[in-house]
CSV table of C-alpha atoms in Angstrom, one decimal:
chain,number,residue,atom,x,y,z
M,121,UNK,CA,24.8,-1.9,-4.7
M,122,UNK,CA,22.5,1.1,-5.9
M,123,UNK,CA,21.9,1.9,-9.3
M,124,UNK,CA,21.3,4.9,-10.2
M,125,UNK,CA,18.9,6.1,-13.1
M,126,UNK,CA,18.1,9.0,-15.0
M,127,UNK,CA,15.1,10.2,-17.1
M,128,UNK,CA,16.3,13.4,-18.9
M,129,UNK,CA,14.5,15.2,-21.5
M,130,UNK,CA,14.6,18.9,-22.9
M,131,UNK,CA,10.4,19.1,-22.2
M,132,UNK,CA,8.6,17.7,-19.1
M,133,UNK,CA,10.3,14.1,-18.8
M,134,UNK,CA,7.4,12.6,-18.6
M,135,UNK,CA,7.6,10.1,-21.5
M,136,UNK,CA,10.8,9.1,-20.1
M,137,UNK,CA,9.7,9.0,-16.5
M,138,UNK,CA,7.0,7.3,-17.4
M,139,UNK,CA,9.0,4.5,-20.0
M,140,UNK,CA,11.7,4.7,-17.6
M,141,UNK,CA,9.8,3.5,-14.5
M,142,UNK,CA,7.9,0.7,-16.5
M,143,UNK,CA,10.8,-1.0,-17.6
M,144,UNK,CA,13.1,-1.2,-14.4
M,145,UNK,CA,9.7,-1.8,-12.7
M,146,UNK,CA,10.7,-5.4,-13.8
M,147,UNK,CA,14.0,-6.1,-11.6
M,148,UNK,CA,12.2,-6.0,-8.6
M,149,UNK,CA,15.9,-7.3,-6.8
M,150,UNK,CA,17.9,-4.1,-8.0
M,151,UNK,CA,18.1,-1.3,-5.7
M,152,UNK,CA,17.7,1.7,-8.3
M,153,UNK,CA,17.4,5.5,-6.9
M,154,UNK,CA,15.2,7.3,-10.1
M,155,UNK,CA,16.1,11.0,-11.0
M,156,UNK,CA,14.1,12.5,-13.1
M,157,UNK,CA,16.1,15.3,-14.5
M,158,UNK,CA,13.4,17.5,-17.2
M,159,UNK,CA,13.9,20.7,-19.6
M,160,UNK,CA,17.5,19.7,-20.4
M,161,UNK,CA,17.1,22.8,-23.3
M,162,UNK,CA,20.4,23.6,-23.7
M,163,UNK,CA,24.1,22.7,-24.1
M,164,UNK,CA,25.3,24.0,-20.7
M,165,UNK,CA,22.4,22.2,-19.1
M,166,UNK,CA,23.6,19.6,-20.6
M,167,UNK,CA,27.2,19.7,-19.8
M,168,UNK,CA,26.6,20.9,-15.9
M,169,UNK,CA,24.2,17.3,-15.8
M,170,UNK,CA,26.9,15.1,-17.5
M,171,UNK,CA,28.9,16.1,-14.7
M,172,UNK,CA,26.2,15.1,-11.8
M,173,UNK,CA,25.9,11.8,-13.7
M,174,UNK,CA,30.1,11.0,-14.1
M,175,UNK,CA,30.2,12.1,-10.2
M,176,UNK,CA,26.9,9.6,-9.6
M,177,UNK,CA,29.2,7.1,-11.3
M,178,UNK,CA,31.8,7.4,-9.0
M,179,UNK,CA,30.2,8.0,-6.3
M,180,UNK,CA,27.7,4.3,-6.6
M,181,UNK,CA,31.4,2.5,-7.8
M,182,UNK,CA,28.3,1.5,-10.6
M,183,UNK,CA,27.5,2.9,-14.5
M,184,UNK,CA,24.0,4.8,-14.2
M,185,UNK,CA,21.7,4.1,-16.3
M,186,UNK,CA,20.2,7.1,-19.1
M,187,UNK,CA,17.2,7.3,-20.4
M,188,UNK,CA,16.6,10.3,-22.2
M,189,UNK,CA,13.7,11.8,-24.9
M,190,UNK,CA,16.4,14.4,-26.1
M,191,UNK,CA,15.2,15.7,-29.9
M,192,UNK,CA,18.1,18.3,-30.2
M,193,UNK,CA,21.2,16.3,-31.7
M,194,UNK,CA,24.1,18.5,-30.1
M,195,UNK,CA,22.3,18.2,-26.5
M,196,UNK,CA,22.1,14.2,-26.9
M,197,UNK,CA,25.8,14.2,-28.1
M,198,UNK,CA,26.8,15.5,-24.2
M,199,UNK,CA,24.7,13.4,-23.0
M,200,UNK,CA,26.0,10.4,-25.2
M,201,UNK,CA,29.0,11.3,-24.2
M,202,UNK,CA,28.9,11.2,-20.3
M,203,UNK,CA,29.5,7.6,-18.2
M,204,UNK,CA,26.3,5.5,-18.3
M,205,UNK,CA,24.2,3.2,-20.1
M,206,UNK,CA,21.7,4.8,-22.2
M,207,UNK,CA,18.9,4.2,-23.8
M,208,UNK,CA,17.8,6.9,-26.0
M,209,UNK,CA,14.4,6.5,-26.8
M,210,UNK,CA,13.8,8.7,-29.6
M,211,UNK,CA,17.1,7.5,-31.8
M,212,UNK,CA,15.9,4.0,-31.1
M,213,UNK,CA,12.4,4.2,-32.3
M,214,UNK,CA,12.5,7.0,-34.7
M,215,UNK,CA,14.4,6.0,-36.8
M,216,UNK,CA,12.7,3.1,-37.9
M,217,UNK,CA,9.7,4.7,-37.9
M,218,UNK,CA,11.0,7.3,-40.9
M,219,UNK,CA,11.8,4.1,-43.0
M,220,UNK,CA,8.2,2.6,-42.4
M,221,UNK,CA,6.4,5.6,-42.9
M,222,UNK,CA,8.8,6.8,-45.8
M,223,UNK,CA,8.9,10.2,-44.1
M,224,UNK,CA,11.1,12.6,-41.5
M,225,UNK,CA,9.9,13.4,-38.2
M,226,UNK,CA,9.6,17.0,-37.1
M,227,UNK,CA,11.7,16.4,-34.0
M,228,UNK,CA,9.6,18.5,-32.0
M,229,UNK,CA,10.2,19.3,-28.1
M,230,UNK,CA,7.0,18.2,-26.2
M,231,UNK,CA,4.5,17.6,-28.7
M,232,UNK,CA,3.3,14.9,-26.5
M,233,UNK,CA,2.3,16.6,-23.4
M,234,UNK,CA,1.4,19.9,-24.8
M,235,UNK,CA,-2.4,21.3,-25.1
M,236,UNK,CA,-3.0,20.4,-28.5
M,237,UNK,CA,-6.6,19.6,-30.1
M,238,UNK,CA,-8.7,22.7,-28.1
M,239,UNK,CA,-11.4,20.4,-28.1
M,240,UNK,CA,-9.5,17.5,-26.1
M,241,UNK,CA,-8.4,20.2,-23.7
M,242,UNK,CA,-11.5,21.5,-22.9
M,243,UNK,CA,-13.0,17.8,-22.3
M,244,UNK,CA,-10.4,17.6,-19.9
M,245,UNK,CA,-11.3,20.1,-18.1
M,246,UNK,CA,-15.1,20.0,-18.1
M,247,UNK,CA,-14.2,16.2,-16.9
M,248,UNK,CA,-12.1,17.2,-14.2
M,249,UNK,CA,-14.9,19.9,-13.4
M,250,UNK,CA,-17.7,17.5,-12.8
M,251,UNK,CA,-15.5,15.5,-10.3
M,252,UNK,CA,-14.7,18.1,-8.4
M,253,UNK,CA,-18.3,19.3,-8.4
M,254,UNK,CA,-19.9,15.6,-8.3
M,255,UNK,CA,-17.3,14.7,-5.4
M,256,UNK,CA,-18.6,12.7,-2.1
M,257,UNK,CA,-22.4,12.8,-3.3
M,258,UNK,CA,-22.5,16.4,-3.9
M,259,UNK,CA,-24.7,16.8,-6.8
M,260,UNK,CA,-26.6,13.9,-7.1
M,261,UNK,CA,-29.1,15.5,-9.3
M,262,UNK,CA,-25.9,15.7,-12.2
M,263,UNK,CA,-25.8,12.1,-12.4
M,264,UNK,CA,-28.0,12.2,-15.9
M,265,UNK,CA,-24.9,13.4,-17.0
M,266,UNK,CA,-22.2,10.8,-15.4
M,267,UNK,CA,-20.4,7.9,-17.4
M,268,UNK,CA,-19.9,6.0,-14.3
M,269,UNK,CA,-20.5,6.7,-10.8
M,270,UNK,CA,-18.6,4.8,-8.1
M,271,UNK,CA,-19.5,4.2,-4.8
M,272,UNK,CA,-17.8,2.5,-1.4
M,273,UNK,CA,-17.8,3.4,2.1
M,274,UNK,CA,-15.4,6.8,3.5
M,275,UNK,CA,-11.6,6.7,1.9
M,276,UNK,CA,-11.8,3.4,-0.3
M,277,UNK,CA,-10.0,5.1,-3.1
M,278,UNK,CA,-13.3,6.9,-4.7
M,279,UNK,CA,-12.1,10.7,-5.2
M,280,UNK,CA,-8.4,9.9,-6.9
M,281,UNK,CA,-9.5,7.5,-9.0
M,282,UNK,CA,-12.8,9.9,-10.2
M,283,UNK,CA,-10.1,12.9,-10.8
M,284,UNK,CA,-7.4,10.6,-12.5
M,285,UNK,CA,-10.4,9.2,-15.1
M,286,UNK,CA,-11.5,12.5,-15.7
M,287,UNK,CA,-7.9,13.7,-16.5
M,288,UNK,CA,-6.3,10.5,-18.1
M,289,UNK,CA,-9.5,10.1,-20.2
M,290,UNK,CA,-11.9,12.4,-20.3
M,291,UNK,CA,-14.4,10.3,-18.6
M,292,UNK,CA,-17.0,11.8,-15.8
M,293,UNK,CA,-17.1,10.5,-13.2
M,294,UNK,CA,-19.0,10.8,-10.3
M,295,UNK,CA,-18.6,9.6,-6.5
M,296,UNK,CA,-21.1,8.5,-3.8
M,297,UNK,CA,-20.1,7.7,-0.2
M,298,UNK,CA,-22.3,4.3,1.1
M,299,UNK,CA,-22.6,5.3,5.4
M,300,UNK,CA,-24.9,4.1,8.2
M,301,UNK,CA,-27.8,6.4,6.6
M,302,UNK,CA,-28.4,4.0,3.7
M,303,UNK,CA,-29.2,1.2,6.5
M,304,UNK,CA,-32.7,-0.1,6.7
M,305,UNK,CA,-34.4,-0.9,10.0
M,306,UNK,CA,-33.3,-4.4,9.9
M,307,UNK,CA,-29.5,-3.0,9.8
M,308,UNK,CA,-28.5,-4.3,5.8
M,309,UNK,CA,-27.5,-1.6,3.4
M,310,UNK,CA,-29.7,-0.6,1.0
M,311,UNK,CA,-29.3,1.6,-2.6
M,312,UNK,CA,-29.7,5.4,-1.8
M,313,UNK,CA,-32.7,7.0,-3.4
M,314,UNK,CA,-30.1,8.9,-5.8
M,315,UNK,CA,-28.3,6.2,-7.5
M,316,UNK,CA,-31.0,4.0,-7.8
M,317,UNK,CA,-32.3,5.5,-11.1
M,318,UNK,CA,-28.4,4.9,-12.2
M,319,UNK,CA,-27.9,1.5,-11.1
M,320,UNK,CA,-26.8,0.7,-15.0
M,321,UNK,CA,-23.4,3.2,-14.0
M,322,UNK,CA,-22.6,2.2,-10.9
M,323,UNK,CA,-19.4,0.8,-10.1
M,324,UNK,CA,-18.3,-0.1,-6.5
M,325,UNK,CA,-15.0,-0.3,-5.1
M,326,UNK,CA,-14.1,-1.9,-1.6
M,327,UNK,CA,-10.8,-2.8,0.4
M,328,UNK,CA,-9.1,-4.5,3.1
M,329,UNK,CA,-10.3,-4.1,6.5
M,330,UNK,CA,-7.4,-4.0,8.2
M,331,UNK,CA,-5.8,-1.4,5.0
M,332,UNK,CA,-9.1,0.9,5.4
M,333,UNK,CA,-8.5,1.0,9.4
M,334,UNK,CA,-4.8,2.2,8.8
M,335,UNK,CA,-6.4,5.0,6.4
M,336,UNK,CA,-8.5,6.1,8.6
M,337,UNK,CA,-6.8,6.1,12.0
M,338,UNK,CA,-4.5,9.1,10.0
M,339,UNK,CA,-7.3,11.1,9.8
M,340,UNK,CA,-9.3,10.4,12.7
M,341,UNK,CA,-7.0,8.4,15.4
M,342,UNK,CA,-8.8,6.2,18.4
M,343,UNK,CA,-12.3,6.7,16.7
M,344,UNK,CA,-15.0,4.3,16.2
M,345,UNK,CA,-14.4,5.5,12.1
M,346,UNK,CA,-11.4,4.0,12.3
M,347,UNK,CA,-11.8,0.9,14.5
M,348,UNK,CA,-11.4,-2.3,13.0
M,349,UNK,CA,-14.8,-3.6,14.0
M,350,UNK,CA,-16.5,0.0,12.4
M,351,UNK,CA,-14.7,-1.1,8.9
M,352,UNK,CA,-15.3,-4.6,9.1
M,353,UNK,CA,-19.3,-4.1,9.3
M,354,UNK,CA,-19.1,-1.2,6.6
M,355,UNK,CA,-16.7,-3.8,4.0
M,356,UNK,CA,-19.1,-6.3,4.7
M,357,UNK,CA,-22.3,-4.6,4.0
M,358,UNK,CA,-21.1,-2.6,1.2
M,359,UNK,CA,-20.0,-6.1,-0.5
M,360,UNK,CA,-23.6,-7.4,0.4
M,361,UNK,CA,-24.9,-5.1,-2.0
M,362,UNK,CA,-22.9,-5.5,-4.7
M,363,UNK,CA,-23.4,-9.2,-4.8
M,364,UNK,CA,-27.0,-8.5,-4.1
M,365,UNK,CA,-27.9,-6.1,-6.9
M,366,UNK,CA,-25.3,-7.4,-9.1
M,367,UNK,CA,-23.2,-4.1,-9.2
M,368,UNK,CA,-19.4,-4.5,-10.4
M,369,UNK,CA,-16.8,-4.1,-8.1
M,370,UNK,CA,-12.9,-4.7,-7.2
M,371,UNK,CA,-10.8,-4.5,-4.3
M,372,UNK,CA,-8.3,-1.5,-4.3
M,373,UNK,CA,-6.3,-2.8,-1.6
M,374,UNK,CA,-3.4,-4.3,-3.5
M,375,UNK,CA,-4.0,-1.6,-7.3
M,376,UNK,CA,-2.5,1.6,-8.2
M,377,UNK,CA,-5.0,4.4,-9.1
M,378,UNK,CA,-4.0,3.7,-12.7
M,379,UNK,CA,-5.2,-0.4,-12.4
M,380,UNK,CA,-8.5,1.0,-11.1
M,381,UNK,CA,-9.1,3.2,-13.4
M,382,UNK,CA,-8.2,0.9,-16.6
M,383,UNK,CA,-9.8,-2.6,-15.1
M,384,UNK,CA,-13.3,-0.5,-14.7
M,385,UNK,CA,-13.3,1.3,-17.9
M,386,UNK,CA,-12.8,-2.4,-19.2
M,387,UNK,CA,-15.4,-4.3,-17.8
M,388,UNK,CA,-17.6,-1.1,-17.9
M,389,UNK,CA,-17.2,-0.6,-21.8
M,390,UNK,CA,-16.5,3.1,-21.1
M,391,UNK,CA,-15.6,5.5,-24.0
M,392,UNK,CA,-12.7,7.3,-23.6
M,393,UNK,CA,-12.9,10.9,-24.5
M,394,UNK,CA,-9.4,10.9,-25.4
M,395,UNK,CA,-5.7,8.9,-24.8
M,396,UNK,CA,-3.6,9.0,-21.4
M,397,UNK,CA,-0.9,11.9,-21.6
């Protein structure tokens, strides 16, 4: 049987989304279908969506599940009132919050993904600037300026997890791609010119052979890039020189973009400019 869930909100429905997902993450043996349903502003919008969810009901012979950020109390009273199992976020936490703190919450529509601090915003932005601009060993010579630079070989996972540090914290960082120039004479991979006075930032990532040959027969099918034997040799020399010059590293065969990014900014020590949004 499928379950159905919904993440409503009257702003993005990203705090719901993002609550949402984490807890039903958990019952890995439930087949749920997630529907993310945002700017629920008004009471019509929230009439016309209590009737998709009693339908939903009907329709999955099951109760869907609610899970809702919904500040404006005659919006969450429709949405209280429609077929499901909710869990509203907001009323639940709150509340006791106002007795701790002895004080009333403002009840504000999306004062948790909005701009905010002009400062903050701008940090995301220059951060998200110098990956763009520091992207695939572009600018080597703006590495003074880097908190951490990460290198691998071609489509290891280097450029989303740059952009998604840069935007989830502030941090900048920089990418370098490891290829058959850096090889010495005797074939072994050695530390390009560029990186070696940053060795103190560096931070390698590597993956599954057979995972990296996948990602890169999409791009460029039937080619020696993509043969196994081609990703084999450039997995095992890139791990040669992390063990050699003692660089960190992790496999992001089997982690999400967001484990990456939080298991190197904690071994690294790195200083995030600001919180995840």
């Amino acid at each position: 049987m499928t379950r159905t869930a919904f993440f409503i909100s009257d702003g993005t429905g990203i705090t719901a989304e993002s609550l949402g997902r984490s807890l039903l993450a958990q019952f890995e043996n439930v087949d749920i279908r997630m529907v993310t349903k945002p700017y629920v502003d008004s009471v019509d919008k929230a009439r016309q969506l209590a009737e998709v969810i009693e339908a939903t009901a009907v329709r999955d012979g099951a109760t869907p599940i609610i899970i809702d950020t919904i500040v404006d109390e005659q919006i969450r009273d429709v949405i209280r009132d429609a077929a499901g199992f909710k869990i509203d976020i907001f009323s639940t936490f709150l509340k006791p919050l106002e007795e701790e703190l002895a004080t009333h919450s403002s009840y504000s529509v999306g004062r948790t993904h909005a701009i905010g601090s002009d400062d903050v915003y701008m940090d995301r932005i220059h951060s998200v600037h110098f990956a763009l601009d520091n992207d695939d060993g572009a600018r080597t010579h703006q590495y003074d300026k880097a908190d951490v630079i990460l290198i691998g070989v071609s489509r290891c996972g280097k450029t989303p997890t740059s952009l998604y540090l840069a935007l989830q914290f502030g941090i900048r960082a920089a990418n370098y791609p490891l290829t058959e120039d850096d090889l010495d004479e005797d074939g072994i991979l050695k530390l390009p010119k560029a990186l070696a006075p940053h060795r103190h930032k560096l931070f390698g990532l590597t993956i599954d052979p057979r995972r990296l040959a996948a990602i890169r027969h999409e791009r460029r099918p039937n080619s020696r890039y993509s043969s196994m034997d081609q990703c084999l040799q450039e997995i095992s020399q890139a791990e040669g020189l992390y063990r050699q010059l003692h660089i960190p590293f992790i496999d992001t065969t089997r982690f999400s973009v967001e484990e990456i990014s939080t298991r190197m900014i904690a071994e690294r020590g790195l200083m995030r400019r600001f919180s995840p949004r």
